Coordinates of C-alpha atoms in Angstrom, one line a residue:
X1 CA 1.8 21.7 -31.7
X2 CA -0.5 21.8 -28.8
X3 CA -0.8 17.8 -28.9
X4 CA 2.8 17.1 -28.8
X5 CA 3.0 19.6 -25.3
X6 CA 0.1 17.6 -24.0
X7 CA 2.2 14.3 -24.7
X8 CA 4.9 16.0 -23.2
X9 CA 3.5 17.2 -20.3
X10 CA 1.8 13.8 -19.7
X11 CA 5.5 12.3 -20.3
X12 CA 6.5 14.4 -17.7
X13 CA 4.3 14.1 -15.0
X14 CA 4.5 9.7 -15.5
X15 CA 8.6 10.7 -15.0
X16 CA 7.7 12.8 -11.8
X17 CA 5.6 9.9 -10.3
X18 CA 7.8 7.1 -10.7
X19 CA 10.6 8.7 -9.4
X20 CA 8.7 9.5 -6.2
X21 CA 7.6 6.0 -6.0
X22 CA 11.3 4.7 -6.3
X23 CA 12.6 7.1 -3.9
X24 CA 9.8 6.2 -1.3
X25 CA 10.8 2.5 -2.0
X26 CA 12.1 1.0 1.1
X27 CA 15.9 -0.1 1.1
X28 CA 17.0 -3.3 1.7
X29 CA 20.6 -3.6 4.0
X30 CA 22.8 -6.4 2.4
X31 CA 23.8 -9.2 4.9
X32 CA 26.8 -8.7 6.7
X33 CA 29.3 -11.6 5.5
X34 CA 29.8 -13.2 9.0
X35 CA 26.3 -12.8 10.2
X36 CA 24.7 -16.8 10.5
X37 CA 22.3 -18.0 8.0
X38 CA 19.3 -16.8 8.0
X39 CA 16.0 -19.0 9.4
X40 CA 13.6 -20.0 6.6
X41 CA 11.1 -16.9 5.7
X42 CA 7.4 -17.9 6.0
X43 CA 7.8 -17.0 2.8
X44 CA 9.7 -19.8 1.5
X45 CA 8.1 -22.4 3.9
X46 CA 4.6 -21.6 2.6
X47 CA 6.6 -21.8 -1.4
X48 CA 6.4 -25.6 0.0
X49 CA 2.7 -25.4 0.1
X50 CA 0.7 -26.2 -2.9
X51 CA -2.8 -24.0 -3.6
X52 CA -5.4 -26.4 -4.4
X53 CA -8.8 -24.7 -4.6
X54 CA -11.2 -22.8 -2.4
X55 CA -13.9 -24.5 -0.7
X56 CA -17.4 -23.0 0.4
X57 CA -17.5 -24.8 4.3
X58 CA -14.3 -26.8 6.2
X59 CA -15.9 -30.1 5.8
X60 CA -15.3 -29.6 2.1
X61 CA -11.9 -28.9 2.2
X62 CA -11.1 -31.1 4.9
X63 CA -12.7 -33.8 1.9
X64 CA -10.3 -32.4 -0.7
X65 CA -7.4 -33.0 1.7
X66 CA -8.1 -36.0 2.5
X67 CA -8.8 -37.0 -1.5
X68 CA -4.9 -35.9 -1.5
X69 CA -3.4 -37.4 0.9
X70 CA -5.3 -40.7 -0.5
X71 CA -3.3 -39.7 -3.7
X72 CA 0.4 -39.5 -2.6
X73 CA 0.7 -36.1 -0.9
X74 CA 1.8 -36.3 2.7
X75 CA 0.0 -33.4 4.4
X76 CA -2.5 -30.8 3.8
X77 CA -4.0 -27.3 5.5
X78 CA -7.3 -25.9 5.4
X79 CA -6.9 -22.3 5.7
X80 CA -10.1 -19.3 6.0
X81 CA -10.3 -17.0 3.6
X82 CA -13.4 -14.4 4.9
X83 CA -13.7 -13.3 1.1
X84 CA -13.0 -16.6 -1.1
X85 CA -14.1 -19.3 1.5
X86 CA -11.4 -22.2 2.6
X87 CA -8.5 -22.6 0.8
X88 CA -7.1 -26.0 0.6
X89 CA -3.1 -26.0 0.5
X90 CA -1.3 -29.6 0.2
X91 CA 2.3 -30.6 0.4

């Protein structure tokens, strides 16, 4: 008996948390329907971007961008990362 109160009171509290954590969930406002189209989120423009690899120095990854744009792709970003190194992003 005293097992299935501690699974219950475990049950509980899980119930408790998650419902604090939806409620402190930001709400998001729908559109109004004559409001003009939205610009493209940074979101969606980076979605363009491919990840290719991280890279220990820029002259790497400037190499590996160039190795892609020799290989069909049309452009290519070297961005720092101060914990992975450069990440190399081609389109």
């Amino acid at each position: 008996m005293r097992s299935r109160s501690a699974r219950l009171a475990v049950t509980a509290s899980a119930v408790a948390l998650l419902g604090t954590l939806a409620a402190a969930a930001p709400a998001v406002a729908a559109p109004a329907d004559n409001a003009p189209p939205a610009a493209p989120s940074s979101a969606q423009q980076a979605a363009a971007w491919e990840f290719v690899a991280f890279y220990p120095n820029k002259t790497q990854c400037q190499n590996g961008g160039a190795y892609y744009l020799r290989h069909g792709y049309s452009e290519y970003i070297c961005q720092l990362d101060p914990m992975r190194g450069w990440a190399l992003f081609v389109q």
